[in-house]
Tab-separated table of C-alpha atoms in Angstrom:
chain	number	residue	atom	x	y	z
A	1	MET	CA	20.066	-4.744	-10.929
A	2	LEU	CA	18.649	-4.168	-7.528
A	3	GLU	CA	20.128	-0.849	-7.119
A	4	ARG	CA	18.849	0.115	-10.614
A	5	ILE	CA	15.208	-0.978	-9.626
A	6	ARG	CA	15.743	1.003	-6.353
A	7	SER	CA	16.882	3.990	-8.173
A	8	GLY	CA	13.600	4.270	-9.947
A	9	LEU	CA	15.376	3.502	-13.449
A	10	LEU	CA	13.604	1.449	-16.036
A	11	TYR	CA	14.066	-2.429	-15.755
A	12	THR	CA	12.377	-5.370	-17.637
A	13	GLU	CA	10.739	-8.509	-16.656
A	14	THR	CA	13.551	-10.476	-17.629
A	15	ASP	CA	15.933	-8.100	-15.487
A	16	ALA	CA	13.699	-8.620	-12.465
A	17	ALA	CA	13.362	-12.489	-12.674
A	18	PHE	CA	16.088	-13.006	-9.914
A	19	ARG	CA	13.640	-11.611	-7.481
A	20	ASP	CA	10.981	-14.314	-7.995
A	21	PRO	CA	11.917	-16.261	-4.798
A	22	LEU	CA	10.906	-13.160	-2.760
A	23	ARG	CA	7.155	-13.505	-4.217
A	24	ARG	CA	4.628	-14.728	-1.587
A	25	ALA	CA	1.855	-15.761	-4.044
A	26	GLU	CA	1.223	-19.025	-2.399
A	27	LEU	CA	1.087	-17.701	1.048
A	28	VAL	CA	-1.231	-14.903	0.031
A	29	PHE	CA	-3.593	-17.481	-1.613
A	30	ALA	CA	-3.319	-19.467	1.818
A	31	TYR	CA	-4.179	-16.433	3.765
A	32	ASN	CA	-7.199	-15.590	1.829
A	33	ALA	CA	-8.615	-19.097	2.259
A	34	ILE	CA	-8.156	-19.089	6.319
A	35	SER	CA	-11.350	-18.617	7.963
A	36	PRO	CA	-11.713	-15.205	10.270
A	37	ALA	CA	-12.377	-17.749	13.223
A	38	GLU	CA	-8.704	-18.494	13.169
A	39	PRO	CA	-6.977	-15.172	13.987
A	40	GLU	CA	-3.682	-16.784	15.320
A	41	ARG	CA	-3.308	-18.708	11.995
A	42	ARG	CA	-4.029	-15.666	9.979
A	43	ARG	CA	-1.392	-13.818	11.948
A	44	GLN	CA	1.311	-16.553	11.539
A	45	VAL	CA	0.690	-16.411	7.676
A	46	LEU	CA	0.877	-12.503	7.456
A	47	GLU	CA	4.124	-12.719	9.418
A	48	ARG	CA	5.496	-15.000	6.728
A	49	ILE	CA	4.224	-12.728	3.963
A	50	PHE	CA	5.136	-9.301	4.956
A	51	GLY	CA	8.641	-7.842	5.440
A	52	SER	CA	7.495	-6.742	8.822
A	53	LEU	CA	4.072	-6.507	10.641
A	54	GLY	CA	3.334	-4.638	13.859
A	55	GLU	CA	1.262	-5.562	16.621
A	56	ARG	CA	-2.670	-5.682	16.462
A	57	ALA	CA	-2.650	-5.437	12.636
A	58	VAL	CA	-6.007	-6.569	10.889
A	59	LEU	CA	-6.088	-7.310	7.247
A	60	LEU	CA	-9.452	-8.499	5.880
A	61	SER	CA	-9.680	-11.114	3.058
A	62	PRO	CA	-9.105	-11.140	0.291
A	63	PHE	CA	-5.937	-9.077	-0.361
A	64	HIS	CA	-3.491	-9.056	-3.028
A	65	ALA	CA	0.341	-8.529	-3.322
A	66	ALA	CA	2.865	-8.677	-6.185
A	67	PHE	CA	5.633	-9.780	-3.592
A	68	GLY	CA	4.265	-9.196	-0.178
A	69	SER	CA	7.969	-9.382	1.197
A	70	ASN	CA	8.326	-5.500	0.373
A	71	VAL	CA	5.446	-4.366	2.569
A	72	HIS	CA	6.182	-3.056	6.134
A	73	ILE	CA	3.146	-2.472	8.323
A	74	GLY	CA	3.190	-0.652	11.741
A	75	ASP	CA	1.118	-1.278	14.786
A	76	ASP	CA	-2.673	-0.904	15.045
A	77	PHE	CA	-3.238	-1.123	11.231
A	78	PHE	CA	-6.560	-1.837	9.750
A	79	GLY	CA	-6.873	-2.896	6.040
A	80	ASN	CA	-10.194	-3.630	4.525
A	81	VAL	CA	-11.229	-5.931	1.694
A	82	ASN	CA	-9.588	-6.176	-1.588
A	83	LEU	CA	-6.389	-4.123	-0.647
A	84	THR	CA	-3.745	-4.620	-3.286
A	85	PHE	CA	-0.034	-4.209	-2.853
A	86	ILE	CA	1.987	-3.748	-5.949
A	87	ASP	CA	5.242	-3.940	-3.999
A	88	ASP	CA	8.175	-4.340	-6.392
A	89	VAL	CA	10.005	-1.942	-3.860
A	90	ASP	CA	9.111	-1.017	-0.375
A	91	ILE	CA	5.577	0.047	0.968
A	92	ARG	CA	6.082	1.525	4.365
A	93	ILE	CA	2.795	1.902	6.431
A	94	GLY	CA	3.020	3.617	9.896
A	95	ASP	CA	1.104	3.071	12.957
A	96	GLY	CA	-2.637	3.452	13.305
A	97	VAL	CA	-3.268	3.641	9.687
A	98	MET	CA	-6.785	2.758	8.368
A	99	ILE	CA	-7.382	1.768	4.763
A	100	ALA	CA	-10.846	1.175	3.361
A	101	PRO	CA	-12.078	-1.346	0.749
A	102	GLN	CA	-10.726	-1.573	-2.785
A	103	VAL	CA	-7.511	0.440	-2.384
A	104	THR	CA	-4.269	-0.098	-4.615
A	105	LEU	CA	-0.843	0.863	-3.343
A	106	ALA	CA	1.281	0.660	-6.554
A	107	THR	CA	5.042	1.263	-6.439
A	108	THR	CA	5.401	0.331	-10.066
A	109	GLY	CA	4.322	2.058	-13.415
A	110	HIS	CA	5.322	1.896	-17.005
A	111	PRO	CA	6.597	4.327	-19.454
A	112	VAL	CA	4.081	6.269	-21.562
A	113	HIS	CA	5.999	5.568	-24.935
A	114	PRO	CA	5.209	2.036	-26.233
A	115	ALA	CA	8.749	1.656	-27.463
A	116	LEU	CA	9.942	1.702	-23.816
A	117	ARG	CA	7.477	-1.031	-22.652
A	118	GLU	CA	9.268	-4.043	-24.260
A	119	ASP	CA	9.477	-7.042	-21.973
A	120	PHE	CA	7.122	-5.134	-19.678
A	121	ARG	CA	9.744	-2.548	-18.916
A	122	ARG	CA	8.826	-0.531	-15.869
A	123	PHE	CA	10.011	1.665	-12.949
A	124	SER	CA	9.564	1.464	-9.175
A	125	GLU	CA	9.500	3.913	-6.573
A	126	PRO	CA	8.809	3.443	-2.771
A	127	ILE	CA	5.367	4.499	-1.067
A	128	VAL	CA	5.379	5.790	2.457
A	129	ILE	CA	2.222	6.162	4.489
A	130	GLU	CA	2.922	7.949	7.773
A	131	ASP	CA	1.207	7.394	11.167
A	132	ARG	CA	-2.485	7.773	11.659
A	133	VAL	CA	-3.467	8.228	7.963
A	134	TRP	CA	-6.978	7.265	6.784
A	135	ILE	CA	-7.338	6.217	3.112
A	136	GLY	CA	-10.937	6.125	1.814
A	137	SER	CA	-12.388	3.380	-0.591
A	138	ASN	CA	-11.313	3.017	-4.173
A	139	VAL	CA	-8.183	5.109	-3.711
A	140	VAL	CA	-5.026	4.574	-5.807
A	141	VAL	CA	-1.736	5.541	-4.545
A	142	LEU	CA	0.971	5.753	-7.367
A	143	PRO	CA	4.787	5.309	-7.265
A	144	GLY	CA	6.904	7.403	-5.043
A	145	VAL	CA	4.166	8.968	-2.987
A	146	ARG	CA	4.410	9.996	0.695
A	147	ILE	CA	1.357	10.500	2.746
A	148	GLY	CA	1.956	12.687	5.843
A	149	TYR	CA	0.954	12.039	9.369
A	150	GLY	CA	-2.769	12.122	10.194
A	151	SER	CA	-3.943	12.894	6.610
A	152	VAL	CA	-7.226	11.745	5.216
A	153	ILE	CA	-7.351	10.732	1.503
A	154	GLY	CA	-11.007	11.061	0.204
A	155	ALA	CA	-12.642	8.151	-1.541
A	156	GLY	CA	-11.988	7.526	-5.227
A	157	SER	CA	-8.763	9.615	-5.340
A	158	VAL	CA	-5.645	9.043	-7.308
A	159	VAL	CA	-2.667	10.154	-5.351
A	160	SER	CA	0.196	10.961	-7.734
A	161	ARG	CA	2.006	13.635	-5.512
A	162	ASP	CA	3.128	13.768	-1.866
A	163	ILE	CA	0.426	14.703	0.644
A	164	PRO	CA	1.549	17.010	3.568
A	165	PRO	CA	0.744	15.988	7.185
A	166	MET	CA	-2.635	16.823	8.754
A	167	SER	CA	-4.410	17.359	5.313
A	168	VAL	CA	-7.677	16.403	3.590
A	169	ALA	CA	-7.128	15.570	0.064
A	170	VAL	CA	-9.398	14.297	-2.567
A	171	GLY	CA	-9.880	14.063	-6.343
A	172	VAL	CA	-8.251	12.944	-9.637
A	173	PRO	CA	-5.588	14.000	-9.452
A	174	CYS	CA	-5.783	14.112	-5.620
A	175	ARG	CA	-5.256	17.624	-4.300
A	176	VAL	CA	-5.266	19.027	-0.738
A	177	VAL	CA	-8.474	20.816	-0.003
A	178	ARG	CA	-7.904	21.896	3.605
A	179	ALA	CA	-5.860	21.313	6.702
A	180	ILE	CA	-7.012	19.115	9.521
A	181	THR	CA	-7.615	21.439	12.574
A	182	ASP	CA	-8.954	21.435	16.068
A	183	ASP	CA	-12.422	22.138	14.626
A	184	ASP	CA	-12.348	18.702	13.344
A	185	LEU	CA	-12.472	17.391	17.097
A	186	ARG	CA	-16.090	18.118	17.175
A	187	PRO	CA	-18.519	15.147	16.912
A	188	ARG	CA	-19.883	14.850	13.321
A	189	MET	CA	-23.402	14.641	14.570
A	190	SER	CA	-24.961	16.386	17.506
A	191	GLU	CA	-25.968	14.140	20.258
A	192	VAL	CA	-29.565	13.562	20.554
């Protein structure tokens, strides 16, 4: 069954029940209740939730996860409030990634035809977010997407296709609008 799930084939809630021990719902709940004044304790709980967690990772409360154990986060990560991981399969986040508020990373979807949605039938495909990516507020990343190195995803986007490295992409559906170039090294506002 695990191979079926990892292959992106349809599976049901009943099929997936054997994976319930991998869910970290109680730990996620506990993390969201820990004061920000206790960073060491917060880190210890995150290490128990996620499959792997890099150095200097910051995740603001609250956050949500279907499992938690399928999330792998690199070094120097920043996740803002209300980050949701629908991690029925792996979500791999590289180093130096910044994620704004209200973002959903969803590895799982459901068939369009209602006859195929019996017993919550679904499919899952991994998400990969490469190093140095910035994802804006209210973005949804759908199953099977890879966001390339250094890219920026504009606020409110729905990412349903891979985004190449060093790109600015926005919209519903999310599309590349331009490359990131050396011109982007200039300060945003002129100094006074």
